[in-house]
Amino acid sequence: MTLAEQFTALDNLLITHRNFWQCTAFDFDELPWPELVPVFDLLSDEQVAELDTDQNALYQLFSPYIPGLDTLTSLCELTAANIDRDEYPFWLSNGIKGRKFTQLQDFVSALERPQPALPILEWCAGKGHLGRMLAFNKASNVHSIELQQSLCEQGEKSAQQQGLAMRFTQADVLKDNVAKHFYPALHAVALHACGGLHQTFMYQACLAKTQQISFSPCCYHLFTEDTYQGMSVEAKKSELRLCHRDLKLALQEMVTAPSRVAKIRETEVEWRLGFDALRKSLTGSQCYVSVPSVHKAIFSGSFKAFCAWAADKKSLELPQDIDYESFLLKGKMRKKVTDRIELVRHVFRRAIEVWLVLDRALYLQQQGYQVSVTTFCEKQLTPRNILIQASLPS
């Protein structure tokens, strides 16, 4: 199957089943799919949480009820890159957390390295951890582009101490003239550059006819318009219209969070839904209304204090005789519903990401590149494990 055929088949399935994923869980007080009620009647809250960490188990559970999931599974499968993880001296890993360092090792191992070796352009480099690995692996030179001047300075200091051929440029890649950093005899790389950042990277590399492009995309909704703008011919023709909420769905397969973080997340959802029940009782409104993001420390306090904060943000005056415990209970009950709706939506989270990745791969093909799409590491290291590589024919 070609990339275009894979995209079209995936596009058709997502359009057919968008009633299962293109919705907002907080909008509902009960499950919007009556045919799935018997499935959830058999599941405890713990089982729902466990299923949410296992994409294959989700496919198996819902395949009798959602036609075409077997096809969806195969369409989302990507070939794993051949990884021969290189060993590095201990000093190269200084300042890099264990799992991140292994991600970098696998990313570098998966890269196609043209001969003779090309200079490297490292996009959205941070402190240049990826660039330092590539420089250690005998890249002729590495040019790292980063927004924050402090990170550039830290990266330059580390490279100098370690005797690596690197230089840094501070730039806002969405505003500054970055075209001058791209040219044909170059290998442009980016690990987990977000949304508009990696799209700009792709546009500039293609415009310059950069010989080799390798990147792992992330956070597709950031630095983009609210309605997704397709890159390839196929995506531009698609009936699918994705908003930021849909793009965020692609990111909701996560490595298990620490128990403390998971508990705070659970409390946050319960309190937001509890306040929403309170707001509805006071206003008569039946639509969910979000409240702004807030520092997580607030969820270590009281539900009453959270409601006071949220009411202030919504210009809502709270009576003195509120039964906060009853509204918190309503929040907890609604969370059970939203968890189950989210579980159904999550059946399609990898499909949305693969759709977005194929859009990028097809765009590169249409610019004359030979393109491969693989995974460069296990999901346990990062669910954002897709690697797009493109090279111009010799």
Coordinates of C-alpha atoms in Angstrom, one line a residue:
M1 CA 0.0 0.0 0.0
T2 CA 1.4 3.4 -0.9
L3 CA 1.3 6.3 1.5
A4 CA -1.5 7.9 -0.6
E5 CA -3.5 4.7 -0.4
Q6 CA -3.0 4.4 3.3
F7 CA -4.0 8.0 3.8
T8 CA -7.2 7.7 1.8
A9 CA -8.3 4.5 3.5
L10 CA -7.6 6.0 6.9
D11 CA -9.4 9.2 5.9
N12 CA -12.5 7.3 4.9
L13 CA -12.6 5.4 8.2
L14 CA -12.2 8.5 10.3
I15 CA -14.9 10.2 8.4
T16 CA -17.3 7.2 8.7
H17 CA -16.8 7.0 12.4
R18 CA -16.4 10.6 13.4
N19 CA -19.5 10.4 15.6
F20 CA -17.3 8.3 18.0
W21 CA -14.3 10.7 18.3
Q22 CA -15.2 14.2 17.0
C23 CA -17.1 15.2 20.2
T24 CA -16.4 16.8 23.6
A25 CA -16.8 14.4 26.5
F26 CA -17.7 17.3 28.9
D27 CA -20.8 18.1 26.8
F28 CA -22.6 14.9 27.9
D29 CA -24.2 13.8 31.1
E30 CA -24.7 10.2 29.8
L31 CA -23.1 8.0 27.2
P32 CA -24.1 9.2 23.7
W33 CA -23.8 5.8 22.1
P34 CA -26.6 3.5 23.5
E35 CA -25.2 0.5 21.8
L36 CA -22.0 0.7 23.9
V37 CA -23.9 0.9 27.3
P38 CA -23.7 -2.9 27.7
V39 CA -20.0 -2.9 27.2
F40 CA -19.4 -0.3 30.0
D41 CA -21.9 -2.0 32.3
L42 CA -19.3 -4.8 32.6
L43 CA -16.3 -2.5 33.3
S44 CA -15.2 -1.1 36.7
D45 CA -13.5 2.3 36.9
E46 CA -10.1 0.5 37.4
Q47 CA -10.7 -1.5 34.2
V48 CA -11.5 1.6 32.2
A49 CA -8.3 3.3 33.4
E50 CA -6.3 0.1 32.6
L51 CA -7.8 -0.2 29.1
D52 CA -6.8 3.4 28.4
T53 CA -3.2 2.5 28.5
D54 CA -3.5 -0.4 26.0
Q55 CA -4.4 0.6 22.4
N56 CA -4.6 -3.0 21.2
A57 CA -7.0 -3.9 24.0
L58 CA -9.2 -0.9 23.0
Y59 CA -9.4 -2.2 19.4
Q60 CA -10.3 -5.7 20.6
L61 CA -13.0 -4.5 23.1
F62 CA -14.8 -2.2 20.6
S63 CA -14.3 -4.1 17.3
P64 CA -17.7 -6.0 17.7
Y65 CA -19.5 -2.7 18.0
I66 CA -17.6 -0.3 15.7
P67 CA -17.3 -1.7 12.1
G68 CA -13.9 -1.5 10.5
L69 CA -11.6 -1.5 13.6
D70 CA -9.6 -4.4 12.3
T71 CA -8.8 -2.3 9.2
L72 CA -8.1 0.7 11.4
T73 CA -5.5 -1.4 13.4
S74 CA -3.6 -2.4 10.3
L75 CA -3.7 1.2 8.8
C76 CA -2.1 2.5 12.0
E77 CA 0.7 0.0 12.1
L78 CA 4.0 1.5 11.2
T79 CA 7.3 -0.4 10.5
A80 CA 9.8 -0.1 13.3
A81 CA 13.2 1.3 12.2
N82 CA 16.2 -0.9 12.5
I83 CA 17.8 0.2 15.8
D84 CA 21.3 -0.6 16.8
R85 CA 21.6 1.6 19.9
D86 CA 25.0 3.1 20.1
E87 CA 26.8 3.5 23.4
Y88 CA 28.0 6.9 24.6
P89 CA 30.4 8.1 27.2
F90 CA 28.8 9.1 30.6
W91 CA 29.7 12.7 30.1
L92 CA 27.6 13.1 27.0
S93 CA 24.5 12.2 29.0
N94 CA 25.1 14.8 31.7
G95 CA 21.9 16.8 32.3
I96 CA 19.7 14.4 30.2
K97 CA 17.1 12.3 32.1
G98 CA 17.3 8.6 31.6
R99 CA 14.3 8.0 29.4
K100 CA 15.0 11.1 27.3
F101 CA 18.6 9.9 26.8
T102 CA 17.4 6.6 25.5
Q103 CA 14.9 8.3 23.2
L104 CA 17.8 10.3 21.7
Q105 CA 19.9 7.2 21.3
D106 CA 17.2 5.4 19.4
F107 CA 16.4 8.5 17.3
V108 CA 20.0 8.9 16.2
S109 CA 20.3 5.1 15.6
A110 CA 17.3 5.2 13.3
L111 CA 18.5 8.1 11.1
E112 CA 19.5 7.4 7.6
R113 CA 23.0 8.8 7.2
P114 CA 24.0 9.8 3.7
Q115 CA 27.5 9.3 2.6
P116 CA 29.5 11.4 2.6
A117 CA 28.2 12.8 5.8
L118 CA 26.3 16.1 5.5
P119 CA 26.4 19.1 7.9
I120 CA 23.6 19.0 10.4
L121 CA 20.9 21.6 11.1
E122 CA 19.3 20.9 14.4
W123 CA 15.9 22.6 14.6
C124 CA 14.3 23.8 17.9
A125 CA 17.4 22.5 19.6
G126 CA 17.0 23.4 23.3
K127 CA 20.4 22.8 24.8
G128 CA 21.5 20.8 21.7
H129 CA 21.3 17.3 23.3
L130 CA 20.5 15.7 19.9
G131 CA 23.1 17.8 18.1
R132 CA 25.8 16.8 20.6
M133 CA 25.1 13.1 19.9
L134 CA 25.3 13.7 16.2
A135 CA 28.5 15.7 16.6
F136 CA 30.0 12.9 18.7
N137 CA 29.0 10.5 15.9
K138 CA 31.3 12.4 13.5
A139 CA 28.9 14.8 11.9
S140 CA 31.2 17.3 10.1
N141 CA 29.5 20.2 12.0
V142 CA 26.2 20.9 13.7
H143 CA 24.3 24.2 13.6
S144 CA 21.6 24.3 16.4
I145 CA 18.7 26.8 16.1
E146 CA 16.9 27.6 19.4
L147 CA 14.5 30.3 20.6
Q148 CA 15.9 30.8 24.2
Q149 CA 19.2 32.6 24.4
S150 CA 20.0 31.0 27.8
L151 CA 19.7 27.5 26.3
C152 CA 21.9 28.5 23.4
E153 CA 24.6 29.6 25.9
Q154 CA 24.3 26.4 27.9
G155 CA 24.5 24.3 24.8
E156 CA 27.5 26.2 23.5
K157 CA 29.3 25.8 26.8
S158 CA 28.7 22.0 26.9
A159 CA 29.8 21.6 23.3
Q160 CA 33.0 23.5 24.0
Q161 CA 33.8 21.5 27.1
Q162 CA 33.2 18.3 25.2
G163 CA 35.2 19.4 22.1
L164 CA 32.2 19.0 19.8
A165 CA 31.8 20.8 16.4
M166 CA 28.7 22.8 17.2
R167 CA 27.5 26.3 17.0
F168 CA 24.2 27.9 18.1
T169 CA 21.9 30.6 16.7
Q170 CA 19.2 32.2 18.7
A171 CA 16.1 32.6 16.5
D172 CA 12.3 32.8 16.7
V173 CA 11.7 30.3 13.9
L174 CA 8.1 31.6 13.3
K175 CA 9.1 35.2 13.0
D176 CA 12.7 35.6 12.0
N177 CA 14.4 35.0 8.6
V178 CA 15.4 31.4 9.0
A179 CA 15.6 30.6 5.2
K180 CA 19.3 31.5 5.2
H181 CA 20.0 28.5 7.5
F182 CA 18.8 26.0 4.9
Y183 CA 20.7 24.9 1.8
P184 CA 20.9 21.8 -0.4
A185 CA 24.0 20.0 1.1
L186 CA 22.4 19.6 4.5
H187 CA 20.8 17.1 6.8
A188 CA 18.0 18.9 8.7
V189 CA 16.8 17.2 11.9
A190 CA 14.2 17.9 14.6
L191 CA 13.1 15.8 17.5
H192 CA 9.6 16.6 18.9
A193 CA 9.3 20.0 17.4
C194 CA 5.7 21.1 17.9
G195 CA 3.0 21.9 15.3
G196 CA 3.8 25.0 13.4
L197 CA 7.4 24.7 14.3
H198 CA 8.0 21.5 12.4
Q199 CA 5.7 22.6 9.6
T200 CA 7.9 25.7 9.1
F201 CA 10.9 23.4 9.2
M202 CA 9.4 21.3 6.4
Y203 CA 8.5 24.3 4.3
Q204 CA 11.9 25.9 4.6
A205 CA 13.8 22.6 3.9
C206 CA 11.7 21.9 0.8
L207 CA 12.1 25.5 -0.4
A208 CA 15.9 25.1 -0.2
K209 CA 15.9 21.6 -1.6
T210 CA 17.7 20.4 1.5
Q211 CA 19.0 16.9 0.6
Q212 CA 18.0 15.1 3.8
I213 CA 15.2 15.8 6.3
S214 CA 14.5 13.7 9.5
F215 CA 12.0 14.7 12.1
S216 CA 9.6 13.4 14.8
P217 CA 6.5 15.6 15.0
C218 CA 4.8 16.5 18.2
C219 CA 1.9 18.6 19.6
Y220 CA 0.2 19.1 16.2
H221 CA -2.1 21.9 17.6
L222 CA 0.5 24.3 18.8
F223 CA 1.4 27.4 16.8
T224 CA -1.3 26.6 14.2
E225 CA -4.7 28.0 13.2
D226 CA -7.7 26.5 15.1
T227 CA -8.9 24.8 11.9
Y228 CA -6.3 22.4 10.6
Q229 CA -4.8 23.4 7.3
G230 CA -3.8 20.3 5.3
M231 CA -0.4 20.2 3.8
S232 CA -0.7 17.6 1.0
V233 CA -3.0 17.5 -2.0
E234 CA -4.9 14.6 -0.4
A235 CA -5.5 16.3 3.0
K236 CA -6.6 19.5 1.3
K237 CA -9.3 17.5 -0.6
S238 CA -10.5 15.6 2.5
E239 CA -13.9 16.2 4.0
L240 CA -12.3 15.9 7.4
R241 CA -12.2 19.2 9.3
L242 CA -10.0 19.0 12.4
C243 CA -9.9 21.6 15.2
H244 CA -7.4 22.0 18.0
R245 CA -9.6 19.6 20.2
D246 CA -9.2 16.9 17.5
L247 CA -5.5 17.5 17.1
K248 CA -5.0 17.2 20.9
L249 CA -6.7 13.8 20.7
A250 CA -3.7 12.5 18.8
L251 CA -1.6 13.2 21.9
Q252 CA -3.7 11.5 24.5
E253 CA -1.8 8.2 24.4
M254 CA 0.6 8.7 27.3
V255 CA 3.3 6.9 29.2
T256 CA 1.8 6.1 32.6
A257 CA 1.9 9.3 34.8
P258 CA 3.3 9.1 38.3
S259 CA 0.5 8.3 40.8
R260 CA 0.6 11.8 42.3
V261 CA 0.2 13.4 38.9
A262 CA -2.7 11.1 38.0
K263 CA -4.4 11.8 41.3
I264 CA -4.2 15.6 40.8
R265 CA -5.5 15.1 37.2
E266 CA -8.5 13.1 38.6
T267 CA -9.3 15.7 41.2
E268 CA -9.1 18.5 38.6
V269 CA -11.6 16.8 36.3
E270 CA -14.0 16.1 39.2
W271 CA -13.8 19.6 40.5
R272 CA -14.3 21.2 37.0
L273 CA -17.3 19.0 36.4
G274 CA -18.7 19.7 39.9
F275 CA -18.4 23.4 39.4
D276 CA -20.0 23.1 36.0
A277 CA -23.0 21.3 37.7
L278 CA -23.1 24.2 40.2
R279 CA -23.0 26.8 37.5
K280 CA -25.8 25.1 35.5
S281 CA -28.0 25.0 38.6
L282 CA -27.5 28.8 39.1
T283 CA -27.8 29.9 35.5
G284 CA -30.2 27.3 34.0
S285 CA -27.7 26.8 31.2
Q286 CA -27.3 23.2 29.9
C287 CA -24.0 23.6 28.0
Y288 CA -20.6 22.9 29.5
V289 CA -18.6 26.1 29.9
S290 CA -14.8 25.7 30.5
V291 CA -12.9 27.7 33.0
P292 CA -9.3 28.8 32.4
S293 CA -6.2 26.7 33.2
V294 CA -4.9 27.2 36.7
H295 CA -1.8 26.2 38.8
K296 CA -2.2 22.7 40.0
A297 CA -1.6 23.7 43.6
I298 CA -5.3 24.8 43.8
F299 CA -6.4 21.2 43.6
S300 CA -4.6 20.5 46.9
G301 CA -7.0 22.9 48.6
S302 CA -10.8 22.7 49.0
F303 CA -13.5 22.3 46.4
K304 CA -15.2 25.3 47.9
A305 CA -12.2 27.5 47.3
F306 CA -11.9 26.2 43.7
C307 CA -15.6 27.1 43.1
A308 CA -15.0 30.6 44.4
W309 CA -12.0 31.0 42.0
A310 CA -13.9 29.6 39.1
A311 CA -17.0 31.7 39.8
D312 CA -14.9 34.8 39.9
K313 CA -13.4 33.9 36.5
K314 CA -17.0 33.5 35.1
S315 CA -18.4 36.6 36.9
L316 CA -20.8 34.4 38.8
E317 CA -22.0 35.3 42.2
L318 CA -22.3 32.3 44.6
P319 CA -25.0 32.2 47.2
Q320 CA -24.0 31.5 50.8
D321 CA -26.1 28.2 51.3
I322 CA -24.4 26.0 48.6
D323 CA -24.2 22.3 49.4
Y324 CA -20.7 21.9 48.0
E325 CA -20.6 18.2 48.8
S326 CA -23.6 17.4 46.6
F327 CA -22.1 19.2 43.6
L328 CA -18.7 17.5 44.2
L329 CA -20.6 14.2 44.1
K330 CA -22.2 15.2 40.8
G331 CA -18.7 16.0 39.5
K332 CA -17.5 12.6 40.5
M333 CA -20.4 10.9 38.8
R334 CA -20.0 12.9 35.6
K335 CA -16.3 12.0 35.6
K336 CA -17.3 8.4 35.3
V337 CA -19.3 9.3 32.1
T338 CA -16.5 11.4 30.6
D339 CA -13.9 8.7 31.3
R340 CA -16.0 6.3 29.3
I341 CA -16.6 8.7 26.5
E342 CA -12.9 9.5 26.4
L343 CA -12.1 5.8 26.2
V344 CA -14.2 5.5 23.0
R345 CA -12.6 8.6 21.6
H346 CA -9.1 7.1 22.4
V347 CA -9.8 4.2 20.0
F348 CA -9.1 6.7 17.3
R349 CA -6.2 8.7 18.8
R350 CA -3.4 6.9 17.0
A351 CA -5.4 7.0 13.8
I352 CA -5.6 10.8 14.0
E353 CA -1.9 11.0 14.6
V354 CA -1.1 8.7 11.7
W355 CA -3.4 10.7 9.4
L356 CA -1.5 13.9 10.4
V357 CA 1.9 12.2 9.8
L358 CA 0.8 10.8 6.4
D359 CA -0.3 14.3 5.4
R360 CA 3.3 15.5 6.1
A361 CA 4.8 12.5 4.4
L362 CA 2.7 13.0 1.3
Y363 CA 3.6 16.7 1.2
L364 CA 7.2 15.8 1.2
Q365 CA 6.6 13.3 -1.6
Q366 CA 4.9 16.0 -3.6
Q367 CA 8.0 18.2 -3.3
G368 CA 10.1 15.5 -4.9
Y369 CA 11.4 13.6 -1.9
Q370 CA 11.6 9.9 -1.3
V371 CA 9.9 9.4 2.1
S372 CA 9.8 6.7 4.8
V373 CA 7.6 6.7 7.9
T374 CA 8.7 4.4 10.8
T375 CA 8.7 4.3 14.6
F376 CA 12.1 4.9 16.2
C377 CA 11.5 3.7 19.7
E378 CA 9.1 1.8 21.9
K379 CA 5.9 3.6 23.2
Q380 CA 7.1 3.1 26.7
L381 CA 9.9 5.6 26.0
T382 CA 7.5 8.1 24.3
P383 CA 4.2 7.6 22.4
R384 CA 5.5 10.3 20.0
N385 CA 7.7 7.8 18.4
I386 CA 7.1 8.4 14.7
L387 CA 10.0 9.3 12.5
I388 CA 9.6 10.9 9.1
Q389 CA 12.6 10.7 6.8
A390 CA 12.9 12.3 3.4
S391 CA 15.7 12.5 0.9
L392 CA 16.1 13.9 -2.6
P393 CA 17.0 11.3 -5.2
S394 CA 20.7 11.3 -6.2

